[in-house]
mmCIF file with all atom_site columns, C-alpha atoms in Angstrom:
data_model
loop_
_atom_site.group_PDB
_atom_site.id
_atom_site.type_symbol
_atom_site.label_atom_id
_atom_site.label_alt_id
_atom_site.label_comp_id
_atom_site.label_asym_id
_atom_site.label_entity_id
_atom_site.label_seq_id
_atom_site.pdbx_PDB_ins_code
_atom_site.Cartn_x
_atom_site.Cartn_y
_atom_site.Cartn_z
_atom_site.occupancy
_atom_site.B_iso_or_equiv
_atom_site.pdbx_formal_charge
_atom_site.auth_seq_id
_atom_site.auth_comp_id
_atom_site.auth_asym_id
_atom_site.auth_atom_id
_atom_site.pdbx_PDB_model_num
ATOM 1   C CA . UNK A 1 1   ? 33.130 6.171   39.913 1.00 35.00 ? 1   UNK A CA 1
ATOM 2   C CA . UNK A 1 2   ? 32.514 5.260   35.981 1.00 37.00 ? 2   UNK A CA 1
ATOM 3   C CA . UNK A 1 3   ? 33.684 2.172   35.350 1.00 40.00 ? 3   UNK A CA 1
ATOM 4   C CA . UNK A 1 4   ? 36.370 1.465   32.858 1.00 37.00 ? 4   UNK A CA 1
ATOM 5   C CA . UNK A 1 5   ? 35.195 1.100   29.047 1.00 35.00 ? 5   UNK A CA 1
ATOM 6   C CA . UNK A 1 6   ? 36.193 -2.227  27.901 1.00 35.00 ? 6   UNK A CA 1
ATOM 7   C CA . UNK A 1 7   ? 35.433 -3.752  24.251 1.00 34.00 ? 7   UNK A CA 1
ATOM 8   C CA . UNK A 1 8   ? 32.565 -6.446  23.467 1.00 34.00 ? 8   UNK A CA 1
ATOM 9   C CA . UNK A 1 9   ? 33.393 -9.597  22.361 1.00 31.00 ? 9   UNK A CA 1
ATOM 10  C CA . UNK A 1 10  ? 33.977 -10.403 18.869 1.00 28.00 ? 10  UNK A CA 1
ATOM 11  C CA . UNK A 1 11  ? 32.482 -14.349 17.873 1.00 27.00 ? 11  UNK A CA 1
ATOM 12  C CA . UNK A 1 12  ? 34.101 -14.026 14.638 1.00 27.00 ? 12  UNK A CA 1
ATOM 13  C CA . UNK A 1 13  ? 37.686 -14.194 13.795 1.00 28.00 ? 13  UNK A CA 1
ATOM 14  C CA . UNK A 1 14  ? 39.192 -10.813 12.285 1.00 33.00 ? 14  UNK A CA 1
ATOM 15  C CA . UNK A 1 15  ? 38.657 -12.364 8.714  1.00 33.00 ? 15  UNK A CA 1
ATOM 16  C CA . UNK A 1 16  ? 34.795 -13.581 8.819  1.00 33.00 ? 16  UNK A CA 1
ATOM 17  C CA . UNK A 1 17  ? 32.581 -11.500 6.918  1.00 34.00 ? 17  UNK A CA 1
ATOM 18  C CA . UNK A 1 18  ? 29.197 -12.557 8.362  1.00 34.00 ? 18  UNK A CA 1
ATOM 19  C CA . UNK A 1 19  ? 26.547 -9.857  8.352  1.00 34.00 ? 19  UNK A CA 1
ATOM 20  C CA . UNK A 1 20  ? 25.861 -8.847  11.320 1.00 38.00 ? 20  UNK A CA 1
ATOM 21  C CA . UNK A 1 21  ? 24.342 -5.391  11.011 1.00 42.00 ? 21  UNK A CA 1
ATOM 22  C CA . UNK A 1 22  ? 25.616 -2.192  10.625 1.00 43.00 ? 22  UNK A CA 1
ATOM 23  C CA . UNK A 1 23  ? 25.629 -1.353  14.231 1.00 42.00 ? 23  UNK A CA 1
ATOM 24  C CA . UNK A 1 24  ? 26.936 -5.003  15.644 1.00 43.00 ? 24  UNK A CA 1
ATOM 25  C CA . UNK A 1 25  ? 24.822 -5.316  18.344 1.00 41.00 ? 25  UNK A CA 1
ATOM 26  C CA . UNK A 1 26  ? 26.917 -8.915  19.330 1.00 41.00 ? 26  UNK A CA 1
ATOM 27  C CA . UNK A 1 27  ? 29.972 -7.880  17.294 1.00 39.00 ? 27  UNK A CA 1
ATOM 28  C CA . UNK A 1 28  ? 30.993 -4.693  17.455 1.00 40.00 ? 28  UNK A CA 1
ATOM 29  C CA . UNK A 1 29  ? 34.873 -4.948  17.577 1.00 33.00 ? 29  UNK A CA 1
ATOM 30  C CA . UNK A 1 30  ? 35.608 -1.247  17.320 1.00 35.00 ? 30  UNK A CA 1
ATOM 31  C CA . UNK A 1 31  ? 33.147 0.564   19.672 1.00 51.00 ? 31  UNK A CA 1
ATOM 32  C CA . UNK A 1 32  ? 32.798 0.309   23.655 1.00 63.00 ? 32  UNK A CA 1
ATOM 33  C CA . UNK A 1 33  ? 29.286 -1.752  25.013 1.00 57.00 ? 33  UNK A CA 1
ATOM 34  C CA . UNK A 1 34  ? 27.811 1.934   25.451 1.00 66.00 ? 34  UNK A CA 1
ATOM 35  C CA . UNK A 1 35  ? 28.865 3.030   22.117 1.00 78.00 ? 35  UNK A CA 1
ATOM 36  C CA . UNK A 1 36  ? 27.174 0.409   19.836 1.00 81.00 ? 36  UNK A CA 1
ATOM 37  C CA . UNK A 1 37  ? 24.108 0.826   22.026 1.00 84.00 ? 37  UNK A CA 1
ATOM 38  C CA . UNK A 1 38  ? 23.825 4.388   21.907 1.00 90.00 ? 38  UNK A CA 1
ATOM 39  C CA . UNK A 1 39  ? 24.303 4.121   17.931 1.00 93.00 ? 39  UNK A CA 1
ATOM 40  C CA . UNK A 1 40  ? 22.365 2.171   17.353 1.00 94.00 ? 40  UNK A CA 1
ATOM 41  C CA . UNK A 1 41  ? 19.157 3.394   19.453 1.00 96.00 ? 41  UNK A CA 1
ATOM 42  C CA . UNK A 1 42  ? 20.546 7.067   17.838 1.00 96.00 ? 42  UNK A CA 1
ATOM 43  C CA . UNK A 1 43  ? 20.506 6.306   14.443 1.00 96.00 ? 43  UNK A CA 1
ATOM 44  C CA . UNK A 1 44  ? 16.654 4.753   14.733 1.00 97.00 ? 44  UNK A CA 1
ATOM 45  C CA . UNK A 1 45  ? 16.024 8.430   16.257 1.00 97.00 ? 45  UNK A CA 1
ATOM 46  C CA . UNK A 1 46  ? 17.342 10.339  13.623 1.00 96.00 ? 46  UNK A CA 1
ATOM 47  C CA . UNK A 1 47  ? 15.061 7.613   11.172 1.00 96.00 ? 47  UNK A CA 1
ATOM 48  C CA . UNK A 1 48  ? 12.372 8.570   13.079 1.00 96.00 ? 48  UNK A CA 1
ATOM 49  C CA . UNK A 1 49  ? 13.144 12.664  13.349 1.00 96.00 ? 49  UNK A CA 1
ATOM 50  C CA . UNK A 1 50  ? 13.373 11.878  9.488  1.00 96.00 ? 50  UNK A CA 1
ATOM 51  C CA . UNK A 1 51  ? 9.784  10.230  8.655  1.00 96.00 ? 51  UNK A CA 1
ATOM 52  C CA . UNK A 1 52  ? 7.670  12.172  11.079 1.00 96.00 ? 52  UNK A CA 1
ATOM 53  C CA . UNK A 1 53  ? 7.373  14.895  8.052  1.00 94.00 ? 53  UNK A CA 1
ATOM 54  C CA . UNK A 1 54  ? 7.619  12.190  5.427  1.00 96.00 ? 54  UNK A CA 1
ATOM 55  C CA . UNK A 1 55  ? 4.940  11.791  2.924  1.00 96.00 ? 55  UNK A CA 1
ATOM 56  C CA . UNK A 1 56  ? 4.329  8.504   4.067  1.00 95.00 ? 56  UNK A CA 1
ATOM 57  C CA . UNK A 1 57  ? 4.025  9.044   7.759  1.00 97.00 ? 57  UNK A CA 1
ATOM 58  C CA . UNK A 1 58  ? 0.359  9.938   7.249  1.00 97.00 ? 58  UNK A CA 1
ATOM 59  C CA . UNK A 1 59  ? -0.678 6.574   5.848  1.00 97.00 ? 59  UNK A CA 1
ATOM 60  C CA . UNK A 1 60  ? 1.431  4.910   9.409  1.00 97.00 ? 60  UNK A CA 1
ATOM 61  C CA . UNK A 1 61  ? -0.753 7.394   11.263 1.00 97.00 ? 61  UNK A CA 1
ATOM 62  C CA . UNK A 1 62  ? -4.098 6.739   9.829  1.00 97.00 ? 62  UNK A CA 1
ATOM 63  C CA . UNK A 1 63  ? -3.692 2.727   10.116 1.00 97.00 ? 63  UNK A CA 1
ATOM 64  C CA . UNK A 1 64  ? -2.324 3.073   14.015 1.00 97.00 ? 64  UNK A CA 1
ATOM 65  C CA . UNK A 1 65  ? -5.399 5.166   14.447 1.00 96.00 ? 65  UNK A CA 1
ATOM 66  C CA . UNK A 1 66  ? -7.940 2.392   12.538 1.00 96.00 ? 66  UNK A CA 1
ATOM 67  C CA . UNK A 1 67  ? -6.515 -0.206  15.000 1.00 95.00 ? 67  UNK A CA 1
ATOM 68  C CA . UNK A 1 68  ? -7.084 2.549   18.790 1.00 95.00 ? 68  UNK A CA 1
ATOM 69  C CA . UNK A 1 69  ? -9.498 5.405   17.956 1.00 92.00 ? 69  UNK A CA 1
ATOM 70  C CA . UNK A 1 70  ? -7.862 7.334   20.888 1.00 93.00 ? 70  UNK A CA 1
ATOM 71  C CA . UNK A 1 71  ? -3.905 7.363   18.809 1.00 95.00 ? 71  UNK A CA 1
ATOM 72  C CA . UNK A 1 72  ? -4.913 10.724  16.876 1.00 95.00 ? 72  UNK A CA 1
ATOM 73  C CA . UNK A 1 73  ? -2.604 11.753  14.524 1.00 95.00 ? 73  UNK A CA 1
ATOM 74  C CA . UNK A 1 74  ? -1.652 14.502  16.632 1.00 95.00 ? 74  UNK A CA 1
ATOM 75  C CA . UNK A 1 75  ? -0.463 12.190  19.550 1.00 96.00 ? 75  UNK A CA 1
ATOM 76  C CA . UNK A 1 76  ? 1.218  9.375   17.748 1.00 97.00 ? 76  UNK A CA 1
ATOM 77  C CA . UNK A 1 77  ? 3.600  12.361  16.455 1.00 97.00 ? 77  UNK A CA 1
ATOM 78  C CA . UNK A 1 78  ? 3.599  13.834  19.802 1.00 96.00 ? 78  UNK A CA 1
ATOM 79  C CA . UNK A 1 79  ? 4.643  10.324  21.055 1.00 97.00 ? 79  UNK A CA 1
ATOM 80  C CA . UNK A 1 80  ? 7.474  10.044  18.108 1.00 97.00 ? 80  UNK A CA 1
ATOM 81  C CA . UNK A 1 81  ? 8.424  13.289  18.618 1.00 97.00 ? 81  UNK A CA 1
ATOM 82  C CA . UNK A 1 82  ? 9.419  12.673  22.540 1.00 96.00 ? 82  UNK A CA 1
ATOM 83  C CA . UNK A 1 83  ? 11.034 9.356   21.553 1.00 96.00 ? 83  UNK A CA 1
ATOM 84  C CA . UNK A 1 84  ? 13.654 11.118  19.303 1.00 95.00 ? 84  UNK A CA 1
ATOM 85  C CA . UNK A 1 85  ? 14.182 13.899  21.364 1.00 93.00 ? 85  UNK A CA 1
ATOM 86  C CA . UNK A 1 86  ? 13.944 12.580  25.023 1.00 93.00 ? 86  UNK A CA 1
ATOM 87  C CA . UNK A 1 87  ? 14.801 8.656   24.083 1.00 94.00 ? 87  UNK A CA 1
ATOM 88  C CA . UNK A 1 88  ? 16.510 8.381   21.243 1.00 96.00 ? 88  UNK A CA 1
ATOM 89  C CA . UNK A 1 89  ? 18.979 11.777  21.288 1.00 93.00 ? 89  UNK A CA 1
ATOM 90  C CA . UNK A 1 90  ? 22.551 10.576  21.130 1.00 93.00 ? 90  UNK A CA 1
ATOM 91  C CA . UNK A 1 91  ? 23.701 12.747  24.286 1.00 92.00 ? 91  UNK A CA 1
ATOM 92  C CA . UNK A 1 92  ? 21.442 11.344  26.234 1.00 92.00 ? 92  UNK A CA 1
ATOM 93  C CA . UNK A 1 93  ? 21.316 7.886   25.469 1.00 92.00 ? 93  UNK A CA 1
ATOM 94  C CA . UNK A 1 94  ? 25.463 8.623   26.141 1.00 90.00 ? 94  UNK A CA 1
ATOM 95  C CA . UNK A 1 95  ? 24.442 10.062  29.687 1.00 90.00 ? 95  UNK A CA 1
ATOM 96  C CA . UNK A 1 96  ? 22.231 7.277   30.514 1.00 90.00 ? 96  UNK A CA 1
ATOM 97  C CA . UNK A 1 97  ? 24.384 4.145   29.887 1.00 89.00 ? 97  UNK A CA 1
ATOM 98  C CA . UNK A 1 98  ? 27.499 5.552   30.781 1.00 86.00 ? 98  UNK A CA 1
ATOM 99  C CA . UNK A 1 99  ? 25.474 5.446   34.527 1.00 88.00 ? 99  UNK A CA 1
ATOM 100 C CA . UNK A 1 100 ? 26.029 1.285   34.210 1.00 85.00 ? 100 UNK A CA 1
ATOM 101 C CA . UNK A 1 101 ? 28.698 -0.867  34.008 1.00 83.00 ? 101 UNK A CA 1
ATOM 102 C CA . UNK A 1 102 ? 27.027 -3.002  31.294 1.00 81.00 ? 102 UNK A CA 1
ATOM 103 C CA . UNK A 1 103 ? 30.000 -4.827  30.394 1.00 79.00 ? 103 UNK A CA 1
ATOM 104 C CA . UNK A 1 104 ? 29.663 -8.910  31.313 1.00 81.00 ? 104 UNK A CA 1
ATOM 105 C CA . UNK A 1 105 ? 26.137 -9.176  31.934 1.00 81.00 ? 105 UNK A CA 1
ATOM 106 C CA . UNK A 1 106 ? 24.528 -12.000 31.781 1.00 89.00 ? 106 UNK A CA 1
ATOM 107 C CA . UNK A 1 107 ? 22.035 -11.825 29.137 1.00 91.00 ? 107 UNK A CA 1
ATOM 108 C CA . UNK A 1 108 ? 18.384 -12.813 30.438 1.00 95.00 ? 108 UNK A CA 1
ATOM 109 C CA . UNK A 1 109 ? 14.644 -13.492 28.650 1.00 96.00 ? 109 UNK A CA 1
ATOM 110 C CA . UNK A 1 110 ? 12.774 -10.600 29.487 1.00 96.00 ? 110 UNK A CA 1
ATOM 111 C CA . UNK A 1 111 ? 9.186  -10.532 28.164 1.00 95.00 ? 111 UNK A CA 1
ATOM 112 C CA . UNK A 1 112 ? 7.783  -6.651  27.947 1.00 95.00 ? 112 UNK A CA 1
ATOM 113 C CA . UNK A 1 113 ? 3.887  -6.802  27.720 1.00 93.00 ? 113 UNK A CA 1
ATOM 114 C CA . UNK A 1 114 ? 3.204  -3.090  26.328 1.00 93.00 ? 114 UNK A CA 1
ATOM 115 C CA . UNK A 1 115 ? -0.192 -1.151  27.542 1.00 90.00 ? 115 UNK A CA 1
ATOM 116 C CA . UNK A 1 116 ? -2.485 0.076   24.955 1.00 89.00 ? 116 UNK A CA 1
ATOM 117 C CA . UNK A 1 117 ? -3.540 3.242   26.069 1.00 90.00 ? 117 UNK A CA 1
ATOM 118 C CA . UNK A 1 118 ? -0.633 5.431   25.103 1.00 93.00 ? 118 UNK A CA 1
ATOM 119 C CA . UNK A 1 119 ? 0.775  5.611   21.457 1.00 96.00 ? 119 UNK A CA 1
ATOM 120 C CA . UNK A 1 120 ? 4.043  3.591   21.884 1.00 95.00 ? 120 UNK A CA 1
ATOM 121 C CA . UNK A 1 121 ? 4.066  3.483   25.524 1.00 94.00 ? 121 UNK A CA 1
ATOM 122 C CA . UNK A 1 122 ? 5.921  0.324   26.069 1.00 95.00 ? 122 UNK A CA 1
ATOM 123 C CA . UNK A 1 123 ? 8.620  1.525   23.796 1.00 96.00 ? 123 UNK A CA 1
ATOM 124 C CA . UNK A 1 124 ? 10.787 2.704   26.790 1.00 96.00 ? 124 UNK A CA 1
ATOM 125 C CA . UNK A 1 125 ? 10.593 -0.885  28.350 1.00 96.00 ? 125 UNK A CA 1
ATOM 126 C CA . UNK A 1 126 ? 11.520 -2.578  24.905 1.00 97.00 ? 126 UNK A CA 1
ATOM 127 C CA . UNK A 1 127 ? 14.538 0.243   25.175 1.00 96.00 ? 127 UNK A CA 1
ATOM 128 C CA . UNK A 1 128 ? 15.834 -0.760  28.462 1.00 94.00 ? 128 UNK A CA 1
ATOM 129 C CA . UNK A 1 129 ? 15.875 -4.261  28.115 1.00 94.00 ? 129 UNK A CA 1
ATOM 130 C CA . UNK A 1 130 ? 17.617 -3.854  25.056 1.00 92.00 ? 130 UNK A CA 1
ATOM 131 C CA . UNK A 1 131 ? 20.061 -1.518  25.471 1.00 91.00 ? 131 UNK A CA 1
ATOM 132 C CA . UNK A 1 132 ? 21.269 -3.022  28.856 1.00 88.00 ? 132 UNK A CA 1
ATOM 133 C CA . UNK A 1 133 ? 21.475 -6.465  27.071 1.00 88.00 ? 133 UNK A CA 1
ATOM 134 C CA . UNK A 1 134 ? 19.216 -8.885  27.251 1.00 92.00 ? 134 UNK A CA 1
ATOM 135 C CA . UNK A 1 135 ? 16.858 -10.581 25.148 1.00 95.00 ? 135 UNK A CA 1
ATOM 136 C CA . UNK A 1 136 ? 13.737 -8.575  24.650 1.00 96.00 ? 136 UNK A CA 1
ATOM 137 C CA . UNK A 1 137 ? 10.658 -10.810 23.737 1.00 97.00 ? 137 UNK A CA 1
ATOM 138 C CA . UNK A 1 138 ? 7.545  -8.073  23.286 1.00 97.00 ? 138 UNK A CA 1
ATOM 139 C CA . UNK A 1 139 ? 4.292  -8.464  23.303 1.00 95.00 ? 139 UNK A CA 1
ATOM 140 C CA . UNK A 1 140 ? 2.373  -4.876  22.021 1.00 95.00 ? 140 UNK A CA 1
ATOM 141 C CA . UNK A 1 141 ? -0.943 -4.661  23.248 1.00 92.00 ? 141 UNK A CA 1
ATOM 142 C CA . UNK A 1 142 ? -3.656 -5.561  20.513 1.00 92.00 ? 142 UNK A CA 1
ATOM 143 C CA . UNK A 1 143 ? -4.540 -1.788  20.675 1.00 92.00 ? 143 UNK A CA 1
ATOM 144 C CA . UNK A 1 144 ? -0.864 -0.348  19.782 1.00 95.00 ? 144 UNK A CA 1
ATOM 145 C CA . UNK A 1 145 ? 0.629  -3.223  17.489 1.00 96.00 ? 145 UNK A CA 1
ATOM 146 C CA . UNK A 1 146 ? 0.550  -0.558  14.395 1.00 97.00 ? 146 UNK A CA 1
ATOM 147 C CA . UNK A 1 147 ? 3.623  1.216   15.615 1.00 97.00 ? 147 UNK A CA 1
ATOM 148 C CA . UNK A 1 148 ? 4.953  -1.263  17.443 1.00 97.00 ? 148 UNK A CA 1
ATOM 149 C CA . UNK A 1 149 ? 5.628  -3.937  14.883 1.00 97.00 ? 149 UNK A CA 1
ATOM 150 C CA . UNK A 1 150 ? 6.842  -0.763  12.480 1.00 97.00 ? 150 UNK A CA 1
ATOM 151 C CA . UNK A 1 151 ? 9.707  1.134   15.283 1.00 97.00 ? 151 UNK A CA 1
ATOM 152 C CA . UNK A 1 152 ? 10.446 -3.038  16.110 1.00 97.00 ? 152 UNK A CA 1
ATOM 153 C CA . UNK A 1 153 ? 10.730 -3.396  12.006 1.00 97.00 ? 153 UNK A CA 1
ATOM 154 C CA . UNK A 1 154 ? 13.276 -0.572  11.498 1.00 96.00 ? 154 UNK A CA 1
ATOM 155 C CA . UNK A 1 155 ? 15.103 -1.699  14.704 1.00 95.00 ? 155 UNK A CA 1
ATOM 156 C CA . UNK A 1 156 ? 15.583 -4.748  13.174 1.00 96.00 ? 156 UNK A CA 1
ATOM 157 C CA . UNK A 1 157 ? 16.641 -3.159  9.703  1.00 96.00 ? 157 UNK A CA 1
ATOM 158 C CA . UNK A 1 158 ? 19.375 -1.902  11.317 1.00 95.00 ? 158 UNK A CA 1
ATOM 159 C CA . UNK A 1 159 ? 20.311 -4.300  13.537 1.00 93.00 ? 159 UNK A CA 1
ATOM 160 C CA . UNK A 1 160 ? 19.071 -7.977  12.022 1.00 94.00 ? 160 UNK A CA 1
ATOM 161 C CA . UNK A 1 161 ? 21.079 -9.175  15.133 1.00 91.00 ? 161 UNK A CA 1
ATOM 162 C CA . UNK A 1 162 ? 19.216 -7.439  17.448 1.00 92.00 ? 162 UNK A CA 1
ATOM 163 C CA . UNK A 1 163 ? 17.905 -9.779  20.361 1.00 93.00 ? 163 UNK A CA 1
ATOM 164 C CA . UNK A 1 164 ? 14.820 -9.057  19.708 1.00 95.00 ? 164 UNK A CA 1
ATOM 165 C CA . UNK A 1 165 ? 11.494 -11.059 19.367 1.00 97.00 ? 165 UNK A CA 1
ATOM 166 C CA . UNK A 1 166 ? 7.476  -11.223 18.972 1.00 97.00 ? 166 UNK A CA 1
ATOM 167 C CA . UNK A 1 167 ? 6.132  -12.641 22.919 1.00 96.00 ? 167 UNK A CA 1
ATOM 168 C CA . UNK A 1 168 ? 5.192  -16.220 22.620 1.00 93.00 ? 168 UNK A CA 1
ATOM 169 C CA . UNK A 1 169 ? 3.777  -18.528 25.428 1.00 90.00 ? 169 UNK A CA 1
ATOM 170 C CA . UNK A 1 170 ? 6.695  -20.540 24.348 1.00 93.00 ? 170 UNK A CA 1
ATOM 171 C CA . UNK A 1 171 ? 8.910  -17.424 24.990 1.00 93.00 ? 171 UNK A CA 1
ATOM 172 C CA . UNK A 1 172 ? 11.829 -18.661 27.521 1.00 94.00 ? 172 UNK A CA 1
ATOM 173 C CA . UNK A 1 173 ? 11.100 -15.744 30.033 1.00 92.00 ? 173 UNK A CA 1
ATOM 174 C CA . UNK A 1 174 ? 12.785 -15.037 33.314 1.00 93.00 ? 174 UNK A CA 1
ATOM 175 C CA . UNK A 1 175 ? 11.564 -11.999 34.086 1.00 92.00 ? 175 UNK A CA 1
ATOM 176 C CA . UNK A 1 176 ? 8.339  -9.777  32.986 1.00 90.00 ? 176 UNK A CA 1
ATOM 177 C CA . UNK A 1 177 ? 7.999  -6.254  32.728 1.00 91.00 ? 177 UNK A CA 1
ATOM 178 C CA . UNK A 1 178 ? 4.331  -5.739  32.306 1.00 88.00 ? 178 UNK A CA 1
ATOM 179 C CA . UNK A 1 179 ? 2.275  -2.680  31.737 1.00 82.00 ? 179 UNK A CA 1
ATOM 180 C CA . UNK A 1 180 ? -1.869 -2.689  32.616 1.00 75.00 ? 180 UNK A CA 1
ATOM 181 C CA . UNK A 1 181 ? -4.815 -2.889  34.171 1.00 78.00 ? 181 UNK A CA 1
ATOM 182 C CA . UNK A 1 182 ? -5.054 -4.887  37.930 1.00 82.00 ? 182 UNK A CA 1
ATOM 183 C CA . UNK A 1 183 ? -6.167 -8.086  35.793 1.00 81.00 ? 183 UNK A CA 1
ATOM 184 C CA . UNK A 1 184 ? -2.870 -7.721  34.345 1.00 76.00 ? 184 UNK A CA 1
ATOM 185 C CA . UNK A 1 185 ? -0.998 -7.595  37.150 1.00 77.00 ? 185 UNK A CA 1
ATOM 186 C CA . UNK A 1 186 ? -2.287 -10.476 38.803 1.00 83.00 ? 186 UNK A CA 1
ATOM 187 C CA . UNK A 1 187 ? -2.432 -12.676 35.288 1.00 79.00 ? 187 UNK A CA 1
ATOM 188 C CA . UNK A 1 188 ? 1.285  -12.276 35.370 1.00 75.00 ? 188 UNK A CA 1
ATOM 189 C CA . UNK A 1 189 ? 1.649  -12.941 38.980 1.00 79.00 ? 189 UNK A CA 1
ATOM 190 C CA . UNK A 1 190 ? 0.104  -16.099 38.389 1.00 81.00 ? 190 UNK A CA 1
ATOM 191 C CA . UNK A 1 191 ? 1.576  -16.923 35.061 1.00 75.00 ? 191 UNK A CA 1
ATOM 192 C CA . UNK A 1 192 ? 5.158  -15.864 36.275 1.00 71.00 ? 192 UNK A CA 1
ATOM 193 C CA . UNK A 1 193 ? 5.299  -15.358 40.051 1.00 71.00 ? 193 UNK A CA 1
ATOM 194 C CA . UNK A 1 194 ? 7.058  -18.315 41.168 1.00 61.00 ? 194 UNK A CA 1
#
């Protein structure tokens, strides 16, 4: 049964003009939970769809490449190029939330340590943490922090409200999603597991 659409919260009175991004993550008076999601995570794929064939997508490429050898040109747009179409494509961003009854959760700290090894590969992590809610605190591997920080930079263009922030060890996390090696897993079991 789909549950029944109900509006987000406005913190602002129908007068206040505080910025608070095009797409209102917090505030978005006139669209569903879903809806302001799903536009906002659409319009960053249709960005993206847009600078893969820019002129200054190769100078992106070539740095994310200086910082991992194995990101070749070829796969960072292979990994872009999934993103928009598979991620970020407005149908089925619709599909996928419309699944949940997002409305009323409780927002949580969720840190998202990314893997390396894979242009972008944490991006779908960073994604669902986001778009269900919560407070997404990422930490990109050292390997993939090229594209990271730059898709986390035009999130945040769009969206300056976005809950969204660089990993800390001060980070108020209560719960992980981490991508790695064994040593990762059990550095996070330790750091977190209680």
């Amino acid at each position: 049964r789909r549950a029944e659409r109900s509006r987000e919260p406005s913190f602002f009175t129908a007068g206040d003009t505080t910025p608070f991004g095009k797409y209102g993550y917090f505030c978005a008076m006139e669209k569903t939970i879903t809806e302001s999601r799903a536009a906002l995570f659409s319009a960053l794929g249709e960005q993206l769809r847009t600078f893969i064939d820019s002129a200054s997508a190769p100078e992106l490429f070539a740095r994310a490449e200086a910082a991992n050898g194995w990101f070749t040109r070829r796969e960072i747009r292979r990994a872009l190029e999934a993103i928009c179409s598979r991620m970020l494509n407005r149908q089925a961003l619709d599909a996928w939330l419309a699944a949940y009854d997002l409305h009323g959760v409780r927002p949580r700290h969720v840190g998202v340590i990314m893997a390396g090894n894979i242009p972008l590969v944490g991006f779908f992590d960073l994604l669902c943490v986001t778009a269900c809610g919560h407070v997404c605190h990422y930490k990109p591997s050292a390997k993939d922090t090229v594209l990271t920080e730059w898709i986390v930079g035009r999130l945040k263009r769009l969206d300056p409200a976005l809950p969204l922030f660089r990993y800390t060890e001060q980070s108020p996390i209560e719960a992980v999603i981490a991508t790695g090696s064994d040593n990762t897993n059990r550095y996070f079991r330790m750091r977190y597991g209680s």
